Short mmCIF file of C-alpha atoms in Angstrom, two decimals:
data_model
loop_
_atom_site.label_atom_id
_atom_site.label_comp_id
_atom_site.label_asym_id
_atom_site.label_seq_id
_atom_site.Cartn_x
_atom_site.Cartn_y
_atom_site.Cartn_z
CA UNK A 1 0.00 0.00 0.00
CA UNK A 2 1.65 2.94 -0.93
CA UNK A 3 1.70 4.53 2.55
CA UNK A 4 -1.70 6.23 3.47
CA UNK A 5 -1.36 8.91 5.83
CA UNK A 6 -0.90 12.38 5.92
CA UNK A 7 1.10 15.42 6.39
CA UNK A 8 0.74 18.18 4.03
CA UNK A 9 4.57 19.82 3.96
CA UNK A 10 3.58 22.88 1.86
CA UNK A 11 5.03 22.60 -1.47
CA UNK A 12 5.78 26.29 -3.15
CA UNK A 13 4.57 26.51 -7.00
CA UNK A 14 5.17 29.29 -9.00
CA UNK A 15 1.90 28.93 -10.74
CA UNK A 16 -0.62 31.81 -10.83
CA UNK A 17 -3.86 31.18 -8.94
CA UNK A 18 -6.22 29.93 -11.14
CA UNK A 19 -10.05 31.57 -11.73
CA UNK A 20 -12.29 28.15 -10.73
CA UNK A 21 -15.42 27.64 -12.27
CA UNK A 22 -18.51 25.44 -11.72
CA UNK A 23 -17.84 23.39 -14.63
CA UNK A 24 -14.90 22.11 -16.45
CA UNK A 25 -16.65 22.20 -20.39
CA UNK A 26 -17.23 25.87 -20.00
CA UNK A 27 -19.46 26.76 -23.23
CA UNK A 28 -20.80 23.11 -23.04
CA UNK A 29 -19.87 21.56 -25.94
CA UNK A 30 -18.79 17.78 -25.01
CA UNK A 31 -14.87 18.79 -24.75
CA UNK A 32 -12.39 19.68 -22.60
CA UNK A 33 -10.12 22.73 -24.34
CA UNK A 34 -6.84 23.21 -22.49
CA UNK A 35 -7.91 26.89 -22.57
CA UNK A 36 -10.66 25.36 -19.82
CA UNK A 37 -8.36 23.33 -18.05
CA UNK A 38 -5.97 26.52 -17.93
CA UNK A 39 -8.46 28.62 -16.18
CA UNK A 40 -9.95 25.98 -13.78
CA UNK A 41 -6.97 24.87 -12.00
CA UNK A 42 -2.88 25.01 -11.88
CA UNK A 43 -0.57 21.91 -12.17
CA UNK A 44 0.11 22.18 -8.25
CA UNK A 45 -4.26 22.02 -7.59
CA UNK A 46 -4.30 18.72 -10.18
CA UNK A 47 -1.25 17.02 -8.41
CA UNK A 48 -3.07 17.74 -4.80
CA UNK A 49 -6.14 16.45 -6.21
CA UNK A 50 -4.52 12.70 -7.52
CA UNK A 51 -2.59 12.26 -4.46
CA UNK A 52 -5.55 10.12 -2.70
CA UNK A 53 -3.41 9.34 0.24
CA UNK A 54 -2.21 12.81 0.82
CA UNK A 55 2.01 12.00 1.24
CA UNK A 56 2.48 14.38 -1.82
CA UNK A 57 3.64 11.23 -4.37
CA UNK A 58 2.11 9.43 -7.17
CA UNK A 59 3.04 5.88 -7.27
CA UNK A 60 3.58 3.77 -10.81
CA UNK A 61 0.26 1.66 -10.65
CA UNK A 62 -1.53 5.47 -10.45
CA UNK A 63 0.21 6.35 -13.34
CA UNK A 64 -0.46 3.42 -15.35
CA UNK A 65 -3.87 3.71 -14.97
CA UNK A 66 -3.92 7.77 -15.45
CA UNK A 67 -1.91 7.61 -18.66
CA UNK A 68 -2.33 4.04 -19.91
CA UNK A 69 1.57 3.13 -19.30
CA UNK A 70 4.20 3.93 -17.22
CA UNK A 71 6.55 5.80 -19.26
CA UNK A 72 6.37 8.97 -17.95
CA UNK A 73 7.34 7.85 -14.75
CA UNK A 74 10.27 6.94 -15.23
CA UNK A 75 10.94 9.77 -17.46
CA UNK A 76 10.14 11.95 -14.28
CA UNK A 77 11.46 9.62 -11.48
CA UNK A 78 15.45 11.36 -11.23
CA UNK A 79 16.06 9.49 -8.02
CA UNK A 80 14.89 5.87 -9.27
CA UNK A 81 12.57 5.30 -6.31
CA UNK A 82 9.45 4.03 -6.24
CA UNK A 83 7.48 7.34 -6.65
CA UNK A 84 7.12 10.70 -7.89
CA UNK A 85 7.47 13.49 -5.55
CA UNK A 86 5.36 16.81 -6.33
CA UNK A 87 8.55 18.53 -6.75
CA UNK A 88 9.93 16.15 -9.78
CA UNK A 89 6.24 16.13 -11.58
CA UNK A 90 6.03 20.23 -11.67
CA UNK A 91 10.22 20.51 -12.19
CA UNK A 92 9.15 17.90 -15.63
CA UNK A 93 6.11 18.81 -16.69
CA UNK A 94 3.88 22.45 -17.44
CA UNK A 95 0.18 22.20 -17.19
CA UNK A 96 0.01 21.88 -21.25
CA UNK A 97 2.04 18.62 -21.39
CA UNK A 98 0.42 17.29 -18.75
CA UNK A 99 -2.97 17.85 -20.56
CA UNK A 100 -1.18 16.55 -23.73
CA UNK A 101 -0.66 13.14 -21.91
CA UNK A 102 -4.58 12.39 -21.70
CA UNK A 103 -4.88 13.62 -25.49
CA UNK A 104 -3.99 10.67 -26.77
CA UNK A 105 -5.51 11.42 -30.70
CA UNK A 106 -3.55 14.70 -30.04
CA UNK A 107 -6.38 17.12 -31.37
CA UNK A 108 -5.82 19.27 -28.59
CA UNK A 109 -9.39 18.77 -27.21
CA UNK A 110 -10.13 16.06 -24.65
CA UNK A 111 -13.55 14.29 -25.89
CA UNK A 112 -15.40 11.78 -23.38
CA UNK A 113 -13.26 9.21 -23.70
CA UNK A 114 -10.17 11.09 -22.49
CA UNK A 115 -11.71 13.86 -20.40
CA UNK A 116 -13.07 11.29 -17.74
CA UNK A 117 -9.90 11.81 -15.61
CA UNK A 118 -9.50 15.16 -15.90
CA UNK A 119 -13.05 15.84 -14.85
CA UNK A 120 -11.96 13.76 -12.50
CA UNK A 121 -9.79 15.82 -11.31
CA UNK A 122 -11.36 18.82 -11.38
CA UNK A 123 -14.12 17.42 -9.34
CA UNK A 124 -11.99 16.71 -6.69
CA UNK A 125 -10.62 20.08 -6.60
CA UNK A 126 -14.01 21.50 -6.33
CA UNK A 127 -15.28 18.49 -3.79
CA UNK A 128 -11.91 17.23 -2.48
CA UNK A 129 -14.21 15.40 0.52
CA UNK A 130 -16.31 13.22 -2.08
CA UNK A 131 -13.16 11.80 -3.80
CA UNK A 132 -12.14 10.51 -0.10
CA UNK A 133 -14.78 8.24 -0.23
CA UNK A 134 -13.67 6.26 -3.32
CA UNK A 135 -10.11 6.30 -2.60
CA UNK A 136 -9.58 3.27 -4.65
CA UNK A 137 -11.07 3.83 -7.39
CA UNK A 138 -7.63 6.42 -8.74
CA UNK A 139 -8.73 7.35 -11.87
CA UNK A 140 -12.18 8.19 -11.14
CA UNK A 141 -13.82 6.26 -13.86
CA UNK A 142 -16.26 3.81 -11.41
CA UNK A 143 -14.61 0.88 -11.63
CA UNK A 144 -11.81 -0.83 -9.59
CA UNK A 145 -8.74 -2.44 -12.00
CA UNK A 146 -6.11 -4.86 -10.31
CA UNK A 147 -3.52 -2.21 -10.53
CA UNK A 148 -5.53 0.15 -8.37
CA UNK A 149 -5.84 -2.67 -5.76
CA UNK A 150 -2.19 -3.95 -6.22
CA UNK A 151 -1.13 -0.36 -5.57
CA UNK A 152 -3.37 0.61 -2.48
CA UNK A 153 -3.04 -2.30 -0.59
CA UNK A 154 -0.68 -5.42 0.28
CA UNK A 155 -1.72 -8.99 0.99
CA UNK A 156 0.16 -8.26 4.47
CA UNK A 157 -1.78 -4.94 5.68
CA UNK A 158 -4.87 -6.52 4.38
CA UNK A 159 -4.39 -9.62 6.92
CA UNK A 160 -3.05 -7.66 9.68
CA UNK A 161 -6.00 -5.51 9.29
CA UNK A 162 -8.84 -8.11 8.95
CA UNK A 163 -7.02 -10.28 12.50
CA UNK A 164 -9.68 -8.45 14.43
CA UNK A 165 -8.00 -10.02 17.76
CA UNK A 166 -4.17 -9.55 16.96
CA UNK A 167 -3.88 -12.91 17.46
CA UNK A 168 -1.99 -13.61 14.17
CA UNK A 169 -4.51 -16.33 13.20
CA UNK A 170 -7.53 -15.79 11.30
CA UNK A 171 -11.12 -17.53 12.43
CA UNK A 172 -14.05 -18.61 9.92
CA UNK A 173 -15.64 -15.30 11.40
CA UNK A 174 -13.23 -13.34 10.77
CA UNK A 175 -13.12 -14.20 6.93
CA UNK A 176 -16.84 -13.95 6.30
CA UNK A 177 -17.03 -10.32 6.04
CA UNK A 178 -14.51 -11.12 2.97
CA UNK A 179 -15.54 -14.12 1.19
CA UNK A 180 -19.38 -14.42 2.24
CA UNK A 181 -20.83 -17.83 0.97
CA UNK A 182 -17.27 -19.12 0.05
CA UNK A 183 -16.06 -18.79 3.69
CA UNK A 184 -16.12 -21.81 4.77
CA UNK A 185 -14.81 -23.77 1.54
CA UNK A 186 -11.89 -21.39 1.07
CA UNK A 187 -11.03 -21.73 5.03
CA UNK A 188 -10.72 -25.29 4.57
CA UNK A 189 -8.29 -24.76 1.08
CA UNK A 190 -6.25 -22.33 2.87
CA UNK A 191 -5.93 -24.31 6.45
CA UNK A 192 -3.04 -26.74 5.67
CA UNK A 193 -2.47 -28.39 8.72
CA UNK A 194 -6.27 -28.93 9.51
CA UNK A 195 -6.16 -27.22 12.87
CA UNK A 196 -9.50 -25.15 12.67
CA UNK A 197 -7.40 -21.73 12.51
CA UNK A 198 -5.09 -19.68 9.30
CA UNK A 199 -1.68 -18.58 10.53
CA UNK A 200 -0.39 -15.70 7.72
CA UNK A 201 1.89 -17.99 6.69
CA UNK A 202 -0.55 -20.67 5.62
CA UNK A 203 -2.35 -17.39 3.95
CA UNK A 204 0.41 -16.28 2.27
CA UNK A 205 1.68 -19.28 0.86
CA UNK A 206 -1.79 -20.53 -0.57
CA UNK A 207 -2.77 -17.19 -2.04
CA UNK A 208 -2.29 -13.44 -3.15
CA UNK A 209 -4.08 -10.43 -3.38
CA UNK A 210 -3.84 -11.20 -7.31
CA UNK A 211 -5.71 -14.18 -6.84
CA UNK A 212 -8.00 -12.83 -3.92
CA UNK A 213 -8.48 -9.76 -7.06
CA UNK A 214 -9.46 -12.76 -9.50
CA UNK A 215 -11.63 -14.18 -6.93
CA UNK A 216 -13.63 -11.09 -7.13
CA UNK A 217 -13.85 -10.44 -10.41
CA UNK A 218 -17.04 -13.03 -11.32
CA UNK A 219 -17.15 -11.62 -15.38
CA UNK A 220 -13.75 -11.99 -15.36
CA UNK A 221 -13.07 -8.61 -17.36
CA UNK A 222 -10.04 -7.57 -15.19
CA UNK A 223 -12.22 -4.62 -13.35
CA UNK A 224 -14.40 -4.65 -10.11
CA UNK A 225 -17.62 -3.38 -10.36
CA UNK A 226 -20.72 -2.72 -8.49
CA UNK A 227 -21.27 -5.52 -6.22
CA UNK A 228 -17.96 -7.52 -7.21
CA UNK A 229 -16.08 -4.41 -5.19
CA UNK A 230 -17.94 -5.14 -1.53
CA UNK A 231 -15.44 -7.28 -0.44
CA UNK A 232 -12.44 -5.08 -1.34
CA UNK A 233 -13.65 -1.97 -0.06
CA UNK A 234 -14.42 -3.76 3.29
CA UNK A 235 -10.90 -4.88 3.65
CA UNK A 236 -9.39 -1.33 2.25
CA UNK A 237 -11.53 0.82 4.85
CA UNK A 238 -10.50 -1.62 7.70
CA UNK A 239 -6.35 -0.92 6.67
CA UNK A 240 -7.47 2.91 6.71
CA UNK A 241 -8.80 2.45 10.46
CA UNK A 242 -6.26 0.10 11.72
CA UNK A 243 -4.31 1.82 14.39
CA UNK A 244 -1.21 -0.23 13.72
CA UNK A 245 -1.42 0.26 9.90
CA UNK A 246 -2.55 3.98 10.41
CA UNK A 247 0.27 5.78 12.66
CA UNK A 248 2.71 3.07 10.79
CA UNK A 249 3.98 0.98 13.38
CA UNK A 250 4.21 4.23 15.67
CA UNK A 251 1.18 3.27 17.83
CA UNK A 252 3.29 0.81 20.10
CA UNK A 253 0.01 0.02 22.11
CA UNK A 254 -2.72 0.35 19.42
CA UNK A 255 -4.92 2.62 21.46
CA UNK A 256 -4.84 4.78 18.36
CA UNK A 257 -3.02 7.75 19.57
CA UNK A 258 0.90 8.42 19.72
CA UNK A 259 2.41 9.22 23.00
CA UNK A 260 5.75 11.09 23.13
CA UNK A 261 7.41 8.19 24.28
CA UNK A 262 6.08 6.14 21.47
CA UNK A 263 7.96 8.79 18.80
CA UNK A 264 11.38 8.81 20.96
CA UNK A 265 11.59 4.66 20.62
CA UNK A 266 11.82 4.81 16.70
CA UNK A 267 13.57 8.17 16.11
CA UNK A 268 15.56 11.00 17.67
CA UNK A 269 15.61 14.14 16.97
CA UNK A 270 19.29 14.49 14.75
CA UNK A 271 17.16 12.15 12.74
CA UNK A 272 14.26 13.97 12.67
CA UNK A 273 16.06 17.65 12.01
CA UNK A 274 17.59 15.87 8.83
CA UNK A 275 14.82 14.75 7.21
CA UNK A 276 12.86 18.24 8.18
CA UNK A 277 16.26 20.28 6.44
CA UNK A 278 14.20 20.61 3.05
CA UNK A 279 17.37 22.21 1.25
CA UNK A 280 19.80 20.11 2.68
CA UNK A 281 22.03 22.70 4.22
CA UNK A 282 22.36 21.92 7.71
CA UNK A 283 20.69 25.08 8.38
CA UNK A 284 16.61 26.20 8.93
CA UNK A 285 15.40 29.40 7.77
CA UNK A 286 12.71 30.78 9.91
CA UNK A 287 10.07 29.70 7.65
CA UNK A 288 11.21 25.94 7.74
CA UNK A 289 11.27 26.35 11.72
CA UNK A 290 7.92 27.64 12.24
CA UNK A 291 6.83 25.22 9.51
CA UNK A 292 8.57 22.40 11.15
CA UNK A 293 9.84 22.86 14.62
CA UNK A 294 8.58 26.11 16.87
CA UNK A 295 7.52 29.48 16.58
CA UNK A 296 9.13 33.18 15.67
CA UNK A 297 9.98 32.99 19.55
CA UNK A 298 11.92 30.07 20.01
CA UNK A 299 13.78 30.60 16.48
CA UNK A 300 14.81 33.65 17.84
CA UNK A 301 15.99 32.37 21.44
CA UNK A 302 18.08 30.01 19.84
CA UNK A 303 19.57 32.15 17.17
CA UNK A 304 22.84 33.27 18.85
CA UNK A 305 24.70 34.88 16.22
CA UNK A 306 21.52 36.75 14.64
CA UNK A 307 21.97 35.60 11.23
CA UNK A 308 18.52 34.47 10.78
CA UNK A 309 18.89 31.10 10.10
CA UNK A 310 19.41 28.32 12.64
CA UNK A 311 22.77 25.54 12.53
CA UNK A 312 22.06 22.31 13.41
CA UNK A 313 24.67 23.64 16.03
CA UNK A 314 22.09 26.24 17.17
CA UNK A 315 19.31 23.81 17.66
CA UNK A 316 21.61 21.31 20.07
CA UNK A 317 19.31 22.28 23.00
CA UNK A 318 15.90 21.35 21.40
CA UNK A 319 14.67 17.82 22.00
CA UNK A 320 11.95 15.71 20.61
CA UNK A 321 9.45 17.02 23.02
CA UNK A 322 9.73 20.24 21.73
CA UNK A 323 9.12 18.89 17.84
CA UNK A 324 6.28 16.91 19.47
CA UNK A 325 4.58 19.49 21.05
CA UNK A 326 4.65 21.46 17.35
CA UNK A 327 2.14 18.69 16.23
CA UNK A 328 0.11 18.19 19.49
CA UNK A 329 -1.92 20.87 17.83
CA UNK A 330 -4.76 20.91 20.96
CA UNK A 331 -1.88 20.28 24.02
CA UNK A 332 -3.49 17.07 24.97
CA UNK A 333 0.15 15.27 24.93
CA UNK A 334 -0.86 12.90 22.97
CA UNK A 335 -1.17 13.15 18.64
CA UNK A 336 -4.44 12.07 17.41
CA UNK A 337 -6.44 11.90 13.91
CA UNK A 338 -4.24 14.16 11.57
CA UNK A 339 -1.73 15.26 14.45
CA UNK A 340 -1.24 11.76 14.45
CA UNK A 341 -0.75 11.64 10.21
CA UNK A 342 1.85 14.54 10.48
CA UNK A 343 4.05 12.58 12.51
CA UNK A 344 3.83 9.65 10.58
CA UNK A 345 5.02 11.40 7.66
CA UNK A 346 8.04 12.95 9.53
CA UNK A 347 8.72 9.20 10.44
CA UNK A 348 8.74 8.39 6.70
CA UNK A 349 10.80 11.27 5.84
CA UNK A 350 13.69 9.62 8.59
CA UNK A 351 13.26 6.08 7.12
CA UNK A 352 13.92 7.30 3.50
CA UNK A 353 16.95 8.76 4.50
CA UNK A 354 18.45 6.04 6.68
#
């Protein structure tokens, strides 16, 4: 699952703000222009809108099924990983060519079967709340492809997500919401050693999320649709309320909040001060401290040689309390809900560079 959860780092684009209107096909005549596109949103407001998960990347299976193939990301992707950041989709592409990769007759119009996704889009700009509830489904056109699955979701956060108990065993019960009527038969497939109960491994080495995909998909046309997507969405919304899977390991207890002590055992705060050093320069500028750290007041305290910028030198004295507190938005010392998702994309930020 490409990582769900959330910390908007502000992202500067020089774009011009953008007039938004109620439609996209302004003088209604079954086409997208890039004249309309132009005036309804800027590359920056598109990017925001595809990023379902809200970590600021697109991932290769959302690509695929935006564009039809994966070439442009890895014509974009300068650091070989396994995404593209915001920063190397707007440093590769202007709003035109981005349009130009959805014309695909190359008449310079978008007709209906290329506009889908970038009404799409624009929908979600205007209603960013109602594309939340169909994060799945990436590029908006009501149906769920084995890509989209494959790249929201693993075989592992799926089981860890549907063993209600923790137990690391799975139950007939706890199945059923899955595979209905075919509970029963495909516990008995799956149990190997015929002892009434599924350890992952017996999961895992009898199946895959491919297969559990096929399993799904009765017309066998490689999409999910209406009724065929029950099961799916049932196991995707229990990953996206899974304390463990949610705050990404953070959430040493589970009780769905992270405690101060819970952020010190996986990271410290030389760690953390890297990863938040957005230029790379060993040094924060006041706007990546307030953004990041503290407020005007403490950047100033700890600025000793007034040269408005702090040296990781400078910010010896600070400890991870002090970046913790930045996030405990409401001072309840503990993060919750999208406190909670801020840190856990700090957390990311340190992994990535370890």
């Amino acid at each position: 699952m490409a990582p769900f959860l959330l910390l908007f780092v502000a992202l500067a684009s020089a774009s011009p703000v953008r007039r938004q209107t109620d439609v996209l096909d302004i003088n209604a005549d079954g086409m997208i222009s890039y004249d309309e596109v132009f005036h309804a949103m800027t590359l920056h407001d598109a990017l925001v809108a595809l990023d379902i998960d809200g970590d600021q990347f697109l991932y290769l299976p959302q690509i695929v099924e935006l564009f039809g193939d994966g070439s442009i990301f890895y014509q974009l992707n300068n650091n070989g990983d396994d995404h593209l950041s915001f920063g190397e989709v707007q440093h590769g592409l202007t709003l035109r060519e981005f349009f130009d990769l959805f014309d695909k007759n190359g008449d310079g119009m978008l007709d209906a079967t290329e506009s889908y996704q970038m009404n799409y889009i624009y929908n979600t700009i205007k209603n960013p709340d109602a594309a939340i509830s169909n994060l799945l489904d990436a590029n908006g056109d009501g149906k769920l492809s084995k890509l989209e699955v494959l790249g929201a979701m693993t075989l592992e956060e799926s089981m860890i997500a549907m063993d209600m108990d923790g137990d690391g065993f799975f139950t007939v019960q706890e199945l059923a919401p899955i595979f209905g009527n075919d509970t029963q038969a495909t516990f008995d497939r799956l149990d190997a050693n015929m002892d009434g109960k599924l350890s992952y491994d017996e999961v895992t080495s009898a199946t895959s999320l491919d297969r559990i995909f096929d399993f799904y998909d009765l017309d066998g046309d490689g999409y999910l649709t209406g009724s065929e997507t029950d099961g799916i969405y049932y196991v995707y919304n229990a990953i996206l309320t899974n304390p463990i899977l949610v705050h990404g390991g953070l959430d040493a207890d589970g009780d769905g909040k992270l405690s101060l002590a819970e952020v010190e055992l996986v990271m410290n705060v030389h760690e953390v001060l890297v990863a938040l050093d957005d230029d790379g320069d060993n040094h924060f500028s006041l706007q990546e401290f307030v953004a990041h750290i503290g407020d005007e007041t403490l950047f100033n305290a700890l600025d000793h040689n007034h040269d408005m910028t702090l040296s990781f030198g400078e910010l010896h004295t600070i400890g991870m309390d002090t970046i913790f507190n930045k996030y405990d938005k409401d001072g309840s010392g503990f993060l919750e809900g999208h406190e909670a998702d801020e840190m856990l994309i700090v957390y990311d930020m340190v992994m990535a560079g370890q």
